[in-house]
PDB file of C-alpha atoms and ligand atoms in Angstrom:
ATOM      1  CA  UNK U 609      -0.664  16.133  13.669  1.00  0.00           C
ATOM      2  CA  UNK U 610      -1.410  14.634   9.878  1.00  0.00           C
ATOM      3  CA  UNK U 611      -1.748  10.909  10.208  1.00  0.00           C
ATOM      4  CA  UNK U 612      -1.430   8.044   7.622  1.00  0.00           C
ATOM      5  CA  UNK U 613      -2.106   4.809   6.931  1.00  0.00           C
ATOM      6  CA  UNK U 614       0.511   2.137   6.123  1.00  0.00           C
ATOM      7  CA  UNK U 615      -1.352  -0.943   4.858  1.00  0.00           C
ATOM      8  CA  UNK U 616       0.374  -4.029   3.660  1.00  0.00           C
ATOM      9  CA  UNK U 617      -1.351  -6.924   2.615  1.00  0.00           C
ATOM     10  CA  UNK U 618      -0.714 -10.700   1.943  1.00  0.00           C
ATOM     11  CA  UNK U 619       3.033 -11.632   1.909  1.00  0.00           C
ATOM     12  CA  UNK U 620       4.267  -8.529   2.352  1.00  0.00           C
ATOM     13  CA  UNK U 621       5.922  -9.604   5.649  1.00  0.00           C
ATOM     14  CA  UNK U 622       8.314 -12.102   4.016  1.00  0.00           C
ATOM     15  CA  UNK U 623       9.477  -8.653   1.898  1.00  0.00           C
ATOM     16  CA  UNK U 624      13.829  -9.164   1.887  1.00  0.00           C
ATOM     17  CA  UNK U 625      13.391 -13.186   1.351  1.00  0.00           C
ATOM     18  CA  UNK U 626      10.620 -13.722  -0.814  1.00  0.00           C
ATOM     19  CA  UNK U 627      11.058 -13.922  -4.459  1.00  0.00           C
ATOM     20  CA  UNK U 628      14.506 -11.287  -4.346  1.00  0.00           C
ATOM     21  CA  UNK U 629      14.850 -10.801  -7.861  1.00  0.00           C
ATOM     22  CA  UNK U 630      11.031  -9.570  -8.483  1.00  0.00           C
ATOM     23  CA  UNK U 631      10.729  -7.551  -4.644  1.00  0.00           C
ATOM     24  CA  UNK U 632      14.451  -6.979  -3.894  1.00  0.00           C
ATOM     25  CA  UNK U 633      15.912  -7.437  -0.460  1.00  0.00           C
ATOM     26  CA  UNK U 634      14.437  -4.459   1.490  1.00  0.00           C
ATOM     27  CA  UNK U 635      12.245  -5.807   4.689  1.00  0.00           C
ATOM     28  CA  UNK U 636       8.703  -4.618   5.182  1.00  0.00           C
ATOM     29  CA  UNK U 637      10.198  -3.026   8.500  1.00  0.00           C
ATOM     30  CA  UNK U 638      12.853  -1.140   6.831  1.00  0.00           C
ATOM     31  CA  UNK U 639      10.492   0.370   4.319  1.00  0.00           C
ATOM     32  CA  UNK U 640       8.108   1.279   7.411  1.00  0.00           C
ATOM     33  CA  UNK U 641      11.377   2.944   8.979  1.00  0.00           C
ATOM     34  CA  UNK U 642      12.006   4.965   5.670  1.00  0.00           C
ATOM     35  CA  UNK U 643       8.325   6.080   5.618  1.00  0.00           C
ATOM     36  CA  UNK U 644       8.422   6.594   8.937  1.00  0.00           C
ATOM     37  CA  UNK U 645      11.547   8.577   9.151  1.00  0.00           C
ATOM     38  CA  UNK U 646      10.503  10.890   6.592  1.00  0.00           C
ATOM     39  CA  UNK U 647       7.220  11.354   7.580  1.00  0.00           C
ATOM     40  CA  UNK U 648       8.358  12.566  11.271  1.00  0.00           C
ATOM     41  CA  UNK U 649      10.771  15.147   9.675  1.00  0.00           C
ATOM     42  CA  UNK U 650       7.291  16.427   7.780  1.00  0.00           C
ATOM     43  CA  UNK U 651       5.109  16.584  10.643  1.00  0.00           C
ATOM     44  CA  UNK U 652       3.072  13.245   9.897  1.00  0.00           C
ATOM     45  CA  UNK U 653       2.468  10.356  12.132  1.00  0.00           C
ATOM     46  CA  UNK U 654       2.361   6.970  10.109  1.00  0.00           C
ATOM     47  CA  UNK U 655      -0.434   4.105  11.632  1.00  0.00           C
ATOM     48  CA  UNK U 656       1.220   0.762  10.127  1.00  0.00           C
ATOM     49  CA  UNK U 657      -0.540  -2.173   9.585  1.00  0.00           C
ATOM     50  CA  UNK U 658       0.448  -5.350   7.695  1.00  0.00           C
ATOM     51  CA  UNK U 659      -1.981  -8.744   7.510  1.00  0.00           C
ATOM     52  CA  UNK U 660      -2.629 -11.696   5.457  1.00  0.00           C
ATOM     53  CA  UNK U 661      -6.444 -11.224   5.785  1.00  0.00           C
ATOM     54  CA  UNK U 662      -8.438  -8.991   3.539  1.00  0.00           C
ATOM     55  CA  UNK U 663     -10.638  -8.833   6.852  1.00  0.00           C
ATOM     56  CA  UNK U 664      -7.326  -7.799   8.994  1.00  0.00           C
ATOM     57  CA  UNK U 665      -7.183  -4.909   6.961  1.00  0.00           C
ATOM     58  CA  UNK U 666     -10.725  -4.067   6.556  1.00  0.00           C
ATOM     59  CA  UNK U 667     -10.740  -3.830  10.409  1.00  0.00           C
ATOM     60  CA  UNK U 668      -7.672  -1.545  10.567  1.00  0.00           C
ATOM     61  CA  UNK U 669      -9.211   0.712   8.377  1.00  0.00           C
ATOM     62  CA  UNK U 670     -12.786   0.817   9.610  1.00  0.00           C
ATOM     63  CA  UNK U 671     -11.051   1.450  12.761  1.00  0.00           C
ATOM     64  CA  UNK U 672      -8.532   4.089  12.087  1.00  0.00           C
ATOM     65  CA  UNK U 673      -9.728   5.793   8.881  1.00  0.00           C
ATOM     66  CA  UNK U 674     -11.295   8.586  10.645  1.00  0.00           C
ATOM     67  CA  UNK U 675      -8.773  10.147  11.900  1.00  0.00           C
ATOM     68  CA  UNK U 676      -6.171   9.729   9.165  1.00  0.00           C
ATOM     69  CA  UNK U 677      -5.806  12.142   6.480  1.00  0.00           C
ATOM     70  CA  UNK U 678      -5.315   9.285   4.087  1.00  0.00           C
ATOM     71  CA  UNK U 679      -3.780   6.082   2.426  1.00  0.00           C
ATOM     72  CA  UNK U 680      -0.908   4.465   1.227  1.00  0.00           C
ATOM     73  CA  UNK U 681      -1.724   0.871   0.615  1.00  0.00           C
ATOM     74  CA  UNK U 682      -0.068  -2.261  -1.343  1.00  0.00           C
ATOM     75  CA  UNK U 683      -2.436  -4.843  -1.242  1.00  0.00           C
ATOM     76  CA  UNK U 684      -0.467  -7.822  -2.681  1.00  0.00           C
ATOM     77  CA  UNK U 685      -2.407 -10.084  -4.415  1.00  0.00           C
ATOM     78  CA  UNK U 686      -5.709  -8.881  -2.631  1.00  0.00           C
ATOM     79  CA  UNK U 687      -5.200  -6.151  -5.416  1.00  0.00           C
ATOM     80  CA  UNK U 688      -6.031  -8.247  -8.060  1.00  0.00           C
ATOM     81  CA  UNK U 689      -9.283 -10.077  -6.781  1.00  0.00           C
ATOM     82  CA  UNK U 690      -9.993  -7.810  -3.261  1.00  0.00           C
ATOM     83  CA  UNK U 691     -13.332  -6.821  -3.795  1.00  0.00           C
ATOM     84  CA  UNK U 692     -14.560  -6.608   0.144  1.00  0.00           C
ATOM     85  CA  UNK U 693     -11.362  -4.231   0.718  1.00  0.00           C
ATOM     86  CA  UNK U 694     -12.324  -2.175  -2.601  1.00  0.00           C
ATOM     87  CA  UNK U 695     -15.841  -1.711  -0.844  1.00  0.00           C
ATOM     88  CA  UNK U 696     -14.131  -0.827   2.300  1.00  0.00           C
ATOM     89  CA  UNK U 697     -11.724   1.904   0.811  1.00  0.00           C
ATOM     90  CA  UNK U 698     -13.830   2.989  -2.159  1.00  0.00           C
ATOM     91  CA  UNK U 699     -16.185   4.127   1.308  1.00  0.00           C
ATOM     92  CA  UNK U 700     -13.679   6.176   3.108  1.00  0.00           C
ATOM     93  CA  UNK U 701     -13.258   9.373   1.249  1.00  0.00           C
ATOM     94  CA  UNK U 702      -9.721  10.133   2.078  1.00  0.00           C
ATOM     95  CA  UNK U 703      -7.442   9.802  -1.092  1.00  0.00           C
ATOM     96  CA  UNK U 704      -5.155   6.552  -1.479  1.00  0.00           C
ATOM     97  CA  UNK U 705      -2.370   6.076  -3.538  1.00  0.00           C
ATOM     98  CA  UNK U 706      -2.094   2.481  -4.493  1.00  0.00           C
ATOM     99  CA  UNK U 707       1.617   0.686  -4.525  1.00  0.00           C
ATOM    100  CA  UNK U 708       3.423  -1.997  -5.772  1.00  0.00           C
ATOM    101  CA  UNK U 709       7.172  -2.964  -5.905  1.00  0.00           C
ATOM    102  CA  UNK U 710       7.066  -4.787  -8.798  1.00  0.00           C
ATOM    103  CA  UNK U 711       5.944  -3.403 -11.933  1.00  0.00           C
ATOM    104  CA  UNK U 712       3.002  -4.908 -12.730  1.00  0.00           C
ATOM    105  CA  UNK U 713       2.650  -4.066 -16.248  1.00  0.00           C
ATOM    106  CA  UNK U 714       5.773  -6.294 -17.187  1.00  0.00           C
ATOM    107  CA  UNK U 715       4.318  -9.483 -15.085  1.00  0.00           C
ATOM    108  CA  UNK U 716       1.977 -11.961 -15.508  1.00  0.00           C
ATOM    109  CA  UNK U 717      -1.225 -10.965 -17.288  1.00  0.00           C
ATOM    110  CA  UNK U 718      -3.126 -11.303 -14.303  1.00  0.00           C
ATOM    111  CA  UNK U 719      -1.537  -8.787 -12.434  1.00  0.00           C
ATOM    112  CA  UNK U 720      -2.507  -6.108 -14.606  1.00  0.00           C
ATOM    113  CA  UNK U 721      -6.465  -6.387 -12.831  1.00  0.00           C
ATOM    114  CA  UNK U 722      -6.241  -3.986 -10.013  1.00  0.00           C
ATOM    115  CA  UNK U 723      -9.805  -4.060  -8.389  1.00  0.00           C
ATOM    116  CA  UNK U 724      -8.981  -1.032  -6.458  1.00  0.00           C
ATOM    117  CA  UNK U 725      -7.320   1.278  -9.562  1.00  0.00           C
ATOM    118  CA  UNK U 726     -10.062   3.475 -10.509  1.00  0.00           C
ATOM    119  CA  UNK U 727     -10.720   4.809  -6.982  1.00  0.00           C
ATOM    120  CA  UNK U 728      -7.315   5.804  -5.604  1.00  0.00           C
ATOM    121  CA  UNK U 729      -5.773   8.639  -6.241  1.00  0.00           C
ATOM    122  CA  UNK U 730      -2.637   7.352  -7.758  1.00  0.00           C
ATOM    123  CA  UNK U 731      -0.875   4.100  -8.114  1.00  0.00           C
ATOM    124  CA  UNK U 732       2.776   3.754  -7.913  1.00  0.00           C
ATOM    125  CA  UNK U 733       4.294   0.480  -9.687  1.00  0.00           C
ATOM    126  CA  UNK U 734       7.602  -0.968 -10.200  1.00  0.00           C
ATOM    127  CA  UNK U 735      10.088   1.315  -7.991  1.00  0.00           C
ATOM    128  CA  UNK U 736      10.404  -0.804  -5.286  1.00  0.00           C
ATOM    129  CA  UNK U 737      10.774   0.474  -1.959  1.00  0.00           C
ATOM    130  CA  UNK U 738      11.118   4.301  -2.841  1.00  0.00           C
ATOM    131  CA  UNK U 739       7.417   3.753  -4.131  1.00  0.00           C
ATOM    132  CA  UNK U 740       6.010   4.393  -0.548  1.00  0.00           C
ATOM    133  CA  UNK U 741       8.193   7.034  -0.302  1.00  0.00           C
ATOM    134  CA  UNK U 742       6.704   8.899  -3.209  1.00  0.00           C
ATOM    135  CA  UNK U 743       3.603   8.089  -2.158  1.00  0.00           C
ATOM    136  CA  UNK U 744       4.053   9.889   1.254  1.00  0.00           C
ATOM    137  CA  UNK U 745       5.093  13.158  -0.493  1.00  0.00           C
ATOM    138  CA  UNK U 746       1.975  13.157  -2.030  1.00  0.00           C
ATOM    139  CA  UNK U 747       0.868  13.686   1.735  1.00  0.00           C
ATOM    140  CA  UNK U 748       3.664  15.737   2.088  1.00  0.00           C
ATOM    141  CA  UNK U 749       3.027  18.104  -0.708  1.00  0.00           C
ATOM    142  CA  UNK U 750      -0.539  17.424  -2.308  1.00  0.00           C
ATOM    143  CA  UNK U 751      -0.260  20.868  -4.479  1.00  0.00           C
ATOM    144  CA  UNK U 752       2.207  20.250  -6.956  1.00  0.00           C
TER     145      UNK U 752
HETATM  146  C1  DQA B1788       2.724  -6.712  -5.279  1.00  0.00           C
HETATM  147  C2  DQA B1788       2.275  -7.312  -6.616  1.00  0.00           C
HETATM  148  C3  DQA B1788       1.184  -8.340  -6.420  1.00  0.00           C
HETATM  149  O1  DQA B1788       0.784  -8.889  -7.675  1.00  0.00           O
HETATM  150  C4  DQA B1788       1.680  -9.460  -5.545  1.00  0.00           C
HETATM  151  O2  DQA B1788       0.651 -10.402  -5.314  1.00  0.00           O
HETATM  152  C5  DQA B1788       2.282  -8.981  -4.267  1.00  0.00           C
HETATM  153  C6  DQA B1788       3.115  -7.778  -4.292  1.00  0.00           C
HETATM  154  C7  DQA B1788       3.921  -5.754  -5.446  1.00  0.00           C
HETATM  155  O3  DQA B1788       4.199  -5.024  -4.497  1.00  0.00           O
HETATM  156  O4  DQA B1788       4.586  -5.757  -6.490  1.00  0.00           O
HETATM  157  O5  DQA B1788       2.136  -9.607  -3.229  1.00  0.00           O
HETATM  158  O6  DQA B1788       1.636  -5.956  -4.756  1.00  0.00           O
END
């Protein structure tokens, strides 16, 4: 069976009380149930991870990379300034897809920096919790 990371960075497990009205109310659970959920009625197994350590997540994926197909990743702030997980990924060769809730284009100036961009496949931003989701059919159907 297809397997793919989950990876959730800094923060990301106060997702349904932190900051509301820029991340909405959705928990980092629930979204791992909707990835989940549709990823089991495609065939795919989905490896979660969450941490607030860019070395927590380096570890998952050094760990687990091999035998996943690829991944789906919001780093949280780490995207902005992560350069030890950029090394990690950008030395995987699987294909990522980069999301974010928010959309980062209409926040601070800061937030526009993504140190891990221009070697992931895609980037979703702004659509909230259906972000993962879209980044899963990617998985799902990489063809079209
Ligand atoms: C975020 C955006 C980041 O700038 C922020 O630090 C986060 C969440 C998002 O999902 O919109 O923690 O990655």
């Amino acid at each position: 069976m297809k397997t793919i990371l989950l990876l959730n960075g800094p923060n990301l497990n106060l997702l349904g009380s932190r900051q509301p009205e820029i991340y909405g109310r959705t928990t980092l659970p629930e979204i791992i149930a909707l990835v989940e959920a549709k990823a089991k009625a495609a065939g795919i197994e989905v490896k979660s991870f969450q941490s607030n350590h860019e070395g927590g997540l380096i570890d998952f994926i050094q760990a687990e990379y091999q035998n996943a197909a690829g991944v789906i990743i919001n780093p949280g702030a780490l995207t902005h300034y992560g350069y030890a997980l950029r090394d990690c990924l950008a030395g995987i060769d699987r294909p990522i897809i980069e999301v974010h809730l928010s959309n980062l284009d209409k926040r601070e100036e800061w937030r526009r920096k993504s140190v891990i961009a221009d070697i992931c496949t895609g980037r979703i931003s702004g659509l909230g919790p259906q972000g993962y989701l879209l980044a899963l059919e990617h998985f799902i159907k990489p063809g079209i």
